Each structure stands twice: as structure tokens, then as C-alpha cells.
Amino acid sequence: MIAADRDIPKPAEMASSSSKGGGVDTQALSSGVVTHVGGENAPSPVREEDLRNRFLSFEPMFDNKGLVVARELVLRGQDTSSAHSEELKRMNEDMLLTGLYSLSQDGLLSGQPLFVKISHDVLFSDALPQLAHPNIVWILNDVDARVADQARRLLAASEMRFCLEAPEPDISRNIWHFQRTPASAKPEKLPGGQIIIQNITREFEFSRWPDSAWFMGEYFTGPRVEPNAKPDHDLRLELAAVAMRQALPSLIQFVRLNPSLETQLMRIAHSMAGGLSTEADSAAHAMIKMGGKRSRRVAILTALAGTPVTADNRLYTQVALSRALLMGKLAGSITDISEPDEAFETGLFSTFPAAFSVSVNQLYRRIGLPRQVYESLAGQDTPINRLLRLAHACEHQNSELMSKLSGELGVSMDSVAASHVEAAVTAEDIGSRLI
């Protein structure tokens, strides 16, 4: 049996088949499309979208079915548990709010709630009402009576919403629209409003929480990548997860929030894999033209390729697409495979474990793969796994194994050969377009 592994053909084989703070000029955000990072001696201006992409990340919150219902805006790569100096904390917060202002100015706050943690200083400042937006939820912790009274005043004067973060839920006040607490909490009584549970890692931890709760943690996202992994790994895996778990509008919004993905996605959309015959003005336009199914495919390929693409990632992408096209086409004529789309997805994700150095189980949790896809990638003897083995045999031109597996699956060798050639041509096309 074949599991998703590092058995990738060599290239030759493939060919044959507030003001200033945190170093960010916040005043510049209100007047232009570029700003400077690092003070007056910064070598070149940086566009706001590049600034956002470099420093901001969006941590997902899930419902109990694994669907993303909201996100938290955080600084990319920031270890929030570390004991930073007060000055550094202020600089980080200034950078976070600068990015939030930029998102608001560009109209990127529509849709799901966006949670942002703020200090008590910001809560009492004049800046907070200027950043108010119906979809922003402000997270507060270490709440005392003074802080609670200020939250009440702001609630009475605006559409602001607040989330209390505490070791145990607070049932003494009715001002909190949301409350976030760790999975280890053991509350005697749950508060009103939406409860959010952090650090969910095991299934048994769900039992003490209502079905309506939201969740954060490795149970849904899988463990974070190793510290020495490439810095964009989390972003790319999140793109694949959004593509698999969410509807097209959420996928479009995710790409808009992460503009570094757009150029590569556009190139793939205009390849044979995306099938766009006319130019699109933007990634959002391209995805609307492609529709949900093709947009999902293109987004997953974008996640696999990365940007800029490396030689290894180009090969992973070509192999994954070739397998997916071969398996998806043949699956339609195999009676034991009821969902050809699952065969396609198995091929598409078959190089992810090698590309991201993750196990199939981690990939299953992180991306939200269908169970049949997971079992086939994990090496269980399913019809789709046999089809994956057939794709491997085609790549390595193992005619004996090809004949054996095609007979077991009930497909003709002529169909296998024709599908393999067609898939290889499309894979070569996408390889030539990646940058």
C-alpha cells in the first residue's frame, strides 16, 4: 500500500511523463499608499498591503463542525506568552492597530468578526472610537471595575463589541458580547453571550462546552510548524484549509487579506489548471469567474507552490496536479469510487506531507480533509489508494504494476495512458507559469 510520502519522481522522470511607534509611521497611513519601516533610513518605501502581509496574521476561530466563524488579528510570529518589556508591548500594539487601520481604510473588514486584543491604555484613549467598526471585537483582560465602566460607556456611545479573556467565565456582568477562556477551565455556570474556548487539543475537551461554543487550538489547526520551517508555511497551510473548509466568499476575502498570494494565484488561474480564457483584473475577479470548485483547486495549488516558488515546490505542484487529474478522470469509471472529487483531492494533497514536512494525520486536522481522502493518503487499502498507487506507477513507468492495478480497478490501459498524457501536459503548463 502507498501512503502520501516523499516518493516524488525526479524532474527528468516528470518531463517524460497613534503617531510613531514600533518603527511604523502611522501618520503616513492616512495620506498615501506607502509607508516606511524602520524609521527615516529605511531603504525604500513599502506598500501598505506588503506591510500588512509581512506583519499581520489572522488566527481562526471554529465552530464545533470545524468551520471558521471568526478570526483574531495578531502580529505574525509573535509569541504572546513571552514576558516583553512594557515599551516593546506598546510598540507591538501600535503596529497591530496601524495594520488594523490600514485594513479598515481598504474596506477589508466586511464579513466575519475580527478580534483584536488591546491594552487598558488604548481602551481609555481617544484613538479607540476612531477605529470602531461593527465587525471588530475588542479583547480585554485583567478587567477591574474601572475598565468595566469604561467598556459600558463605549457600548452606550457606539456599536463597539467587547470580549473578556479570563481564566474563568464572568457571569457577574452583562457587558460582554464574547468571553474567551482556556479549555482547562471548569466553570460552575456559563455566561450569556458567545463563549470561545482556547487551546483545544483533544476531542474529550469538548464535552463540558455547549454546541454553540467557538473554539481555537491544535485540534482544528494541527500543531504549528517547526521553528526552522519557512516563515510562510502557516499562511500557505491556512490558505489550503480555507479552500477546503469555507465557501468561495471566505476564500476571496482570505486572499484579499493576504495580498502576497495574489500574483501566484493569478498565474495558476490563467494556466490550464485554472482554465481562465480571458484576463482577470484581480484574484477576486479570477475566482468569481472560475467559480467555487476551480477556485478551490487553484488555491490549493497556490498553497503548495508558495511564492516565490522553489524548484522543489514547483515539482511538488506539478506532481500533485498530474496525480489529481489522472485520478479524478479515472475515478469516474470505477464503480467502487462513489465520489470522484475525493480521488482528485487525494492526488492534489498527496505531495503536501513531503512539501510541508507534516504527517498525514497533522494534515487531516489542519486542512480538514474528507475522511476517505485521509484514509487513502494514510495508506489504507481503499479503491482511491489503489488509484494513487496507479498514479505512482505511471510516473515511474512501471508497466507491470500499471497493468496489475488497472485490472484490479477495472479500467483499460488505453484509458490510463491517455489520461496520464493529458495530466502530464497540464502539469507541465502550470510548472512553466510558476514564479
Coordinates of C-alpha atoms in Angstrom, one line a residue:
M1 CA 0.0 0.0 0.0
I2 CA 1.1 3.5 -0.7
A3 CA 0.7 6.4 1.7
A4 CA 1.4 10.1 1.0
D5 CA 5.2 10.1 1.3
R6 CA 8.4 11.5 -0.2
D7 CA 8.3 9.2 -3.3
I8 CA 8.3 12.1 -5.7
P9 CA 9.7 11.5 -9.2
K10 CA 12.8 13.3 -10.3
P11 CA 12.4 16.2 -12.8
A12 CA 13.6 14.1 -15.7
E13 CA 11.0 11.5 -14.9
M14 CA 8.3 14.1 -14.7
A15 CA 9.3 15.6 -18.0
S16 CA 9.0 12.3 -19.6
S17 CA 5.5 11.8 -18.4
S18 CA -1.1 57.0 17.1
S19 CA 2.0 58.9 15.7
K20 CA 5.1 56.8 15.5
G21 CA 5.6 53.6 17.3
G22 CA 7.0 50.1 16.6
G23 CA 9.0 51.5 13.7
V24 CA 5.9 52.2 11.7
D25 CA 4.9 55.7 10.5
T26 CA 1.2 55.6 11.4
Q27 CA 0.6 59.1 10.2
A28 CA 1.5 58.1 6.7
L29 CA -1.4 55.6 6.6
S30 CA -4.0 58.3 6.3
S31 CA -2.4 60.1 3.3
G32 CA -0.8 57.7 1.0
V33 CA -0.3 54.1 -0.3
V34 CA 3.2 53.7 1.0
T35 CA 4.9 54.0 4.4
H36 CA 8.4 53.4 5.8
V37 CA 9.5 50.6 8.1
G38 CA 12.5 51.2 10.3
G39 CA 12.5 55.0 10.5
E40 CA 14.0 57.6 8.3
N41 CA 16.8 55.5 7.0
A42 CA 14.6 52.8 5.5
P43 CA 16.0 51.9 2.1
S44 CA 12.7 52.0 0.2
P45 CA 9.0 52.6 0.7
V46 CA 6.8 49.7 1.4
R47 CA 3.3 49.4 0.2
E48 CA 0.6 49.0 2.9
E49 CA -0.5 45.7 1.6
D50 CA 3.1 44.4 1.8
L51 CA 3.3 45.8 5.3
R52 CA 0.2 44.0 6.4
N53 CA 1.3 40.8 4.8
R54 CA 4.7 41.0 6.4
F55 CA 3.5 41.7 10.0
L56 CA -0.1 40.6 10.4
S57 CA -1.7 37.2 10.8
F58 CA -5.3 36.0 11.2
E59 CA -5.8 33.3 13.8
P60 CA -9.0 31.3 13.0
M61 CA -11.9 30.5 15.4
F62 CA -14.0 27.5 14.6
D63 CA -17.5 26.2 15.4
N64 CA -17.9 22.6 16.6
K65 CA -18.1 21.4 13.0
G66 CA -14.7 22.9 12.1
L67 CA -15.9 25.8 10.1
V68 CA -14.2 29.2 10.6
V69 CA -16.6 31.6 12.1
A70 CA -14.2 34.5 13.1
R71 CA -10.5 35.4 13.3
E72 CA -8.2 37.2 15.6
L73 CA -5.7 39.8 14.3
V74 CA -2.2 39.2 15.7
L75 CA 1.3 40.1 14.8
R76 CA 2.9 37.4 12.6
G77 CA 5.2 35.1 14.5
Q78 CA 4.7 36.9 17.8
D79 CA 4.9 34.8 21.0
T80 CA 2.2 36.4 23.0
S81 CA 3.0 34.4 26.1
S82 CA 6.5 35.9 26.4
A83 CA 7.2 38.5 29.0
H84 CA 8.0 41.5 26.9
S85 CA 9.0 44.9 28.3
E86 CA 6.3 47.5 28.5
E87 CA 7.9 49.6 25.8
L88 CA 8.0 46.6 23.4
K89 CA 4.4 45.7 24.2
R90 CA 3.4 49.3 23.3
M91 CA 5.3 49.2 20.1
N92 CA 3.7 45.9 19.1
E93 CA 0.3 47.2 19.9
D94 CA 0.9 50.3 17.8
M95 CA 1.9 48.2 14.9
L96 CA -1.2 46.0 15.3
L97 CA -3.5 49.0 15.4
T98 CA -1.7 50.6 12.4
G99 CA -2.4 47.4 10.4
L100 CA -6.0 47.4 11.6
Y101 CA -6.4 51.0 10.5
S102 CA -5.0 50.0 7.1
L103 CA -7.4 47.1 6.8
S104 CA -10.3 49.4 7.6
Q105 CA -9.3 52.0 5.1
D106 CA -9.1 49.4 2.4
G107 CA -12.5 48.1 3.1
L108 CA -11.3 44.7 4.2
L109 CA -13.3 44.3 7.5
S110 CA -16.6 43.1 6.0
G111 CA -17.8 39.6 6.7
Q112 CA -16.8 37.7 9.8
P113 CA -15.9 39.2 13.2
L114 CA -12.3 40.2 13.6
F115 CA -11.0 40.1 17.2
V116 CA -8.2 42.5 18.4
K117 CA -6.6 42.5 21.8
I118 CA -6.0 45.9 23.3
S119 CA -4.4 47.3 26.5
H120 CA -6.2 49.4 29.1
D121 CA -4.3 52.4 27.8
V122 CA -5.9 52.1 24.4
L123 CA -9.3 51.4 25.9
F124 CA -9.2 54.8 27.6
S125 CA -7.6 56.6 24.7
D126 CA -9.2 58.9 22.1
A127 CA -8.0 56.6 19.3
L128 CA -10.3 53.7 20.0
P129 CA -13.6 55.4 18.9
Q130 CA -11.8 56.3 15.6
L131 CA -11.1 52.6 15.0
A132 CA -14.6 51.5 15.8
H133 CA -16.2 49.2 13.3
P134 CA -19.2 46.8 13.6
N135 CA -17.1 43.8 12.8
I136 CA -14.3 44.5 15.2
V137 CA -14.4 42.8 18.7
W138 CA -12.0 44.3 21.2
I139 CA -10.4 41.8 23.6
L140 CA -9.7 42.9 27.2
N141 CA -8.1 41.0 30.1
D142 CA -7.3 41.9 33.7
V143 CA -10.6 43.7 34.0
D144 CA -11.4 45.7 37.1
A145 CA -14.4 47.9 37.9
R146 CA -12.8 50.9 36.2
V147 CA -12.2 49.0 33.0
A148 CA -15.7 47.6 33.0
D149 CA -17.2 51.0 33.5
Q150 CA -15.3 52.4 30.5
A151 CA -16.5 49.5 28.4
R152 CA -20.1 50.3 29.4
R153 CA -19.6 53.9 28.4
L154 CA -18.2 53.0 25.0
L155 CA -21.0 50.5 24.4
A156 CA -23.6 53.2 25.2
A157 CA -22.0 55.6 22.7
S158 CA -21.2 53.3 19.8
E159 CA -21.5 50.0 18.1
M160 CA -18.4 48.6 19.8
R161 CA -18.3 44.9 21.0
F162 CA -16.0 43.6 23.7
C163 CA -14.6 40.1 24.6
L164 CA -13.4 39.3 28.0
E165 CA -10.4 37.0 28.2
A166 CA -10.1 35.4 31.6
P167 CA -9.2 32.0 33.3
E168 CA -12.9 31.5 34.2
P169 CA -16.0 33.0 32.6
D170 CA -17.5 36.1 34.3
I171 CA -21.2 35.8 35.0
S172 CA -21.4 38.9 37.1
R173 CA -21.6 41.4 34.2
N174 CA -23.8 41.6 31.1
I175 CA -21.5 43.9 29.0
W176 CA -19.5 41.1 27.3
H177 CA -20.7 40.0 23.9
F178 CA -18.0 37.4 23.9
Q179 CA -15.9 35.6 26.6
R180 CA -12.8 33.6 25.9
T181 CA -11.4 31.1 28.4
P182 CA -9.0 28.2 28.2
A183 CA -10.1 24.6 27.7
S184 CA -8.9 23.7 31.2
A185 CA -11.5 26.0 32.8
K186 CA -14.2 24.3 34.9
P187 CA -17.0 26.9 35.2
E188 CA -19.9 26.2 37.5
K189 CA -22.1 28.3 35.3
L190 CA -21.7 29.6 31.8
P191 CA -22.3 33.3 31.0
G192 CA -24.6 34.8 28.4
G193 CA -23.2 35.8 25.0
Q194 CA -20.8 33.8 22.9
I195 CA -18.2 31.6 24.7
I196 CA -14.8 31.0 23.0
I197 CA -12.6 28.1 24.2
Q198 CA -8.9 28.4 23.7
N199 CA -6.2 25.6 23.4
I200 CA -8.5 22.8 22.4
T201 CA -6.2 19.8 21.6
R202 CA -8.2 16.7 22.3
E203 CA -11.7 15.6 21.5
F204 CA -12.7 14.9 25.1
E205 CA -12.2 18.6 25.9
F206 CA -15.4 19.4 24.0
S207 CA -17.7 17.6 26.4
R208 CA -18.0 20.4 29.0
W209 CA -18.9 23.1 26.5
P210 CA -22.2 23.8 24.7
D211 CA -22.5 23.0 21.0
S212 CA -22.8 26.7 20.3
A213 CA -19.3 27.5 21.6
W214 CA -16.4 28.6 19.3
F215 CA -13.0 27.0 19.6
M216 CA -9.3 27.8 19.0
G217 CA -6.5 25.3 19.1
E218 CA -4.5 22.5 17.6
Y219 CA -7.5 20.1 17.4
F220 CA -8.6 22.0 14.3
T221 CA -5.4 23.7 13.1
G222 CA -2.9 20.9 13.8
P223 CA 0.4 21.7 15.6
R224 CA 2.3 24.7 14.4
V225 CA 5.2 24.1 12.0
E226 CA 8.7 23.7 13.4
P227 CA 10.5 26.9 14.3
N228 CA 13.0 26.3 11.5
A229 CA 10.3 25.9 8.9
K230 CA 9.9 28.5 6.2
P231 CA 8.0 31.6 7.5
D232 CA 5.2 31.3 5.0
H233 CA 4.3 27.7 5.8
D234 CA 1.5 28.6 8.2
L235 CA 0.0 31.1 5.8
R236 CA 0.0 28.5 2.9
L237 CA -1.5 25.8 5.1
E238 CA -4.2 28.2 6.2
L239 CA -4.9 29.0 2.6
A240 CA -5.4 25.3 1.8
A241 CA -7.6 25.0 4.9
V242 CA -9.8 27.9 3.9
A243 CA -10.1 26.4 0.4
M244 CA -11.3 23.1 1.8
R245 CA -13.5 24.3 4.7
Q246 CA -15.0 27.6 3.5
A247 CA -17.3 28.9 0.8
L248 CA -16.0 31.0 -2.1
P249 CA -16.7 34.4 -0.5
S250 CA -14.5 33.5 2.5
L251 CA -11.7 32.3 0.2
I252 CA -11.8 35.5 -1.7
Q253 CA -11.7 37.5 1.5
F254 CA -8.7 35.5 2.7
V255 CA -6.7 36.2 -0.4
R256 CA -7.6 39.9 -0.2
L257 CA -6.3 39.9 3.4
N258 CA -3.0 38.2 2.3
P259 CA -2.1 40.0 -0.9
S260 CA 1.3 38.2 -1.3
L261 CA -0.7 35.2 -2.5
E262 CA -2.4 37.1 -5.3
T263 CA 0.3 37.1 -8.1
Q264 CA 0.9 33.4 -7.9
L265 CA -2.8 32.6 -7.7
M266 CA -3.4 34.7 -10.8
R267 CA -0.7 32.9 -12.7
I268 CA -2.2 29.5 -11.8
A269 CA -5.7 30.7 -12.6
H270 CA -4.6 31.6 -16.1
S271 CA -2.9 28.2 -16.7
M272 CA -4.6 25.1 -18.0
A273 CA -5.2 24.1 -14.3
G274 CA -7.4 27.2 -13.7
G275 CA -8.8 27.4 -17.2
L276 CA -9.4 31.1 -17.5
S277 CA -9.6 32.0 -21.2
T278 CA -9.7 35.8 -20.6
E279 CA -7.7 38.1 -18.3
A280 CA -9.0 38.8 -14.8
D281 CA -8.4 42.2 -13.1
S282 CA -7.7 40.7 -9.7
A283 CA -7.5 37.5 -7.8
A284 CA -11.1 38.1 -6.6
H285 CA -12.3 38.6 -10.1
A286 CA -10.5 35.5 -11.2
M287 CA -12.1 33.4 -8.5
I288 CA -15.6 34.7 -9.3
K289 CA -15.1 33.8 -12.9
M290 CA -13.8 30.3 -12.1
G291 CA -16.5 29.5 -9.5
G292 CA -16.1 27.6 -6.3
K293 CA -14.7 24.3 -7.5
R294 CA -12.0 25.6 -9.7
S295 CA -11.1 28.3 -7.3
R296 CA -10.6 25.7 -4.6
R297 CA -8.2 23.8 -6.9
V298 CA -6.2 26.9 -7.8
A299 CA -6.0 28.0 -4.1
I300 CA -4.6 24.6 -3.1
L301 CA -2.1 24.6 -5.9
T302 CA -1.1 28.2 -4.8
A303 CA -0.6 26.9 -1.3
L304 CA 1.6 24.1 -2.5
A305 CA 3.7 26.2 -4.8
G306 CA 4.4 29.1 -2.4
T307 CA 5.7 32.4 -3.5
P308 CA 8.3 32.8 -4.7
V309 CA 8.3 29.1 -5.8
T310 CA 11.3 26.9 -5.2
A311 CA 12.5 24.2 -7.5
D312 CA 11.2 21.6 -5.0
N313 CA 7.8 23.2 -4.7
R314 CA 7.4 23.5 -8.4
L315 CA 7.9 19.8 -8.7
Y316 CA 5.6 19.0 -5.8
T317 CA 2.9 21.2 -7.5
Q318 CA 3.4 19.5 -10.9
V319 CA 3.2 16.0 -9.5
A320 CA 0.2 16.8 -7.3
L321 CA -1.7 18.2 -10.2
S322 CA -0.8 15.4 -12.6
R323 CA -1.9 12.8 -10.0
A324 CA -5.1 14.7 -9.3
L325 CA -6.1 15.0 -12.9
L326 CA -5.3 11.3 -13.6
M327 CA -7.1 10.0 -10.6
G328 CA -10.1 12.3 -10.9
K329 CA -10.7 11.3 -14.5
L330 CA -10.3 7.6 -14.0
A331 CA -12.4 7.6 -10.8
G332 CA -15.5 8.4 -12.8
S333 CA -15.4 5.0 -14.4
I334 CA -14.6 3.0 -11.2
T335 CA -17.7 1.6 -9.6
D336 CA -16.1 1.3 -6.2
I337 CA -15.4 5.1 -6.0
S338 CA -18.6 7.0 -5.3
E339 CA -17.0 10.4 -5.1
P340 CA -14.6 11.2 -7.9
D341 CA -13.8 14.6 -6.3
E342 CA -12.3 12.7 -3.3
A343 CA -10.0 10.9 -5.7
F344 CA -9.0 14.2 -7.2
E345 CA -8.3 15.7 -3.8
T346 CA -6.2 12.7 -2.7
G347 CA -3.9 13.3 -5.7
L348 CA -3.9 17.0 -5.0
F349 CA -2.8 16.6 -1.4
S350 CA -0.5 13.6 -2.0
T351 CA 2.7 15.8 -2.0
F352 CA 1.7 18.0 0.9
P353 CA 3.3 15.9 3.6
A354 CA 6.6 16.0 1.8
A355 CA 6.3 19.7 0.9
F356 CA 5.5 20.8 4.4
S357 CA 7.2 18.1 6.4
V358 CA 4.0 17.2 8.2
S359 CA 2.3 13.8 8.8
V360 CA -0.9 12.8 7.1
N361 CA -2.7 13.0 10.5
Q362 CA -1.5 16.5 11.0
L363 CA -2.6 17.4 7.5
Y364 CA -6.0 15.9 8.2
R365 CA -6.5 18.0 11.2
R366 CA -5.0 21.2 9.8
I367 CA -6.7 21.2 6.4
G368 CA -10.0 19.4 7.2
L369 CA -9.6 16.6 4.7
P370 CA -12.6 14.3 4.0
R371 CA -12.2 11.1 5.8
Q372 CA -11.9 9.0 2.7
V373 CA -9.1 11.2 1.4
Y374 CA -7.3 10.9 4.8
E375 CA -7.6 7.1 4.8
S376 CA -6.3 6.9 1.3
L377 CA -3.3 9.2 1.9
A378 CA -2.6 7.2 5.1
G379 CA -2.1 4.0 3.1
Q380 CA -5.3 2.2 3.9
D381 CA -6.3 -0.3 1.2
T382 CA -9.1 1.7 -0.4
P383 CA -10.0 2.0 -4.1
I384 CA -8.7 5.6 -4.1
N385 CA -5.4 4.4 -2.5
R386 CA -5.1 1.8 -5.3
L387 CA -5.7 4.6 -7.8
L388 CA -2.9 6.6 -6.1
R389 CA -0.6 3.7 -6.5
L390 CA -1.5 3.5 -10.2
A391 CA -0.5 7.2 -10.5
H392 CA 2.8 6.4 -8.9
A393 CA 3.3 3.5 -11.3
C394 CA 2.6 5.8 -14.3
E395 CA 5.1 8.4 -13.0
H396 CA 7.8 5.7 -12.8
Q397 CA 6.7 3.9 -16.0
N398 CA 6.2 0.7 -14.2
S399 CA 4.2 -1.1 -16.8
E400 CA 3.8 -4.3 -14.9
L401 CA 2.3 -2.6 -11.8
M402 CA 0.2 -0.3 -14.1
S403 CA -1.3 -3.4 -15.7
K404 CA -2.0 -5.1 -12.4
L405 CA -3.6 -2.1 -10.8
S406 CA -5.7 -1.1 -13.8
G407 CA -7.1 -4.7 -13.9
E408 CA -8.0 -4.5 -10.2
L409 CA -9.7 -1.2 -10.7
G410 CA -11.5 -2.2 -13.9
V411 CA -10.1 0.5 -16.2
S412 CA -8.4 -0.1 -19.5
M413 CA -4.7 0.5 -20.1
D414 CA -5.7 2.7 -23.0
S415 CA -7.7 5.0 -20.7
V416 CA -4.8 5.1 -18.2
A417 CA -2.3 6.0 -20.8
A418 CA -4.4 8.7 -22.4
S419 CA -5.3 10.2 -19.0
H420 CA -1.7 10.2 -17.9
V421 CA -0.5 12.1 -21.0
E422 CA -3.3 14.7 -20.7
A423 CA -2.5 15.2 -17.0
A424 CA 1.3 15.5 -17.7
V425 CA 0.7 18.2 -20.3
T426 CA -1.4 20.2 -17.9
A427 CA 1.2 19.8 -15.2
E428 CA 4.0 21.0 -17.5
D429 CA 1.9 24.0 -18.3
I430 CA 1.5 25.0 -14.7
G431 CA 5.2 24.4 -14.0
S432 CA 6.1 26.9 -16.7
R433 CA 4.0 29.6 -15.2
L434 CA 5.1 29.5 -11.6
I435 CA 7.4 32.3 -10.4

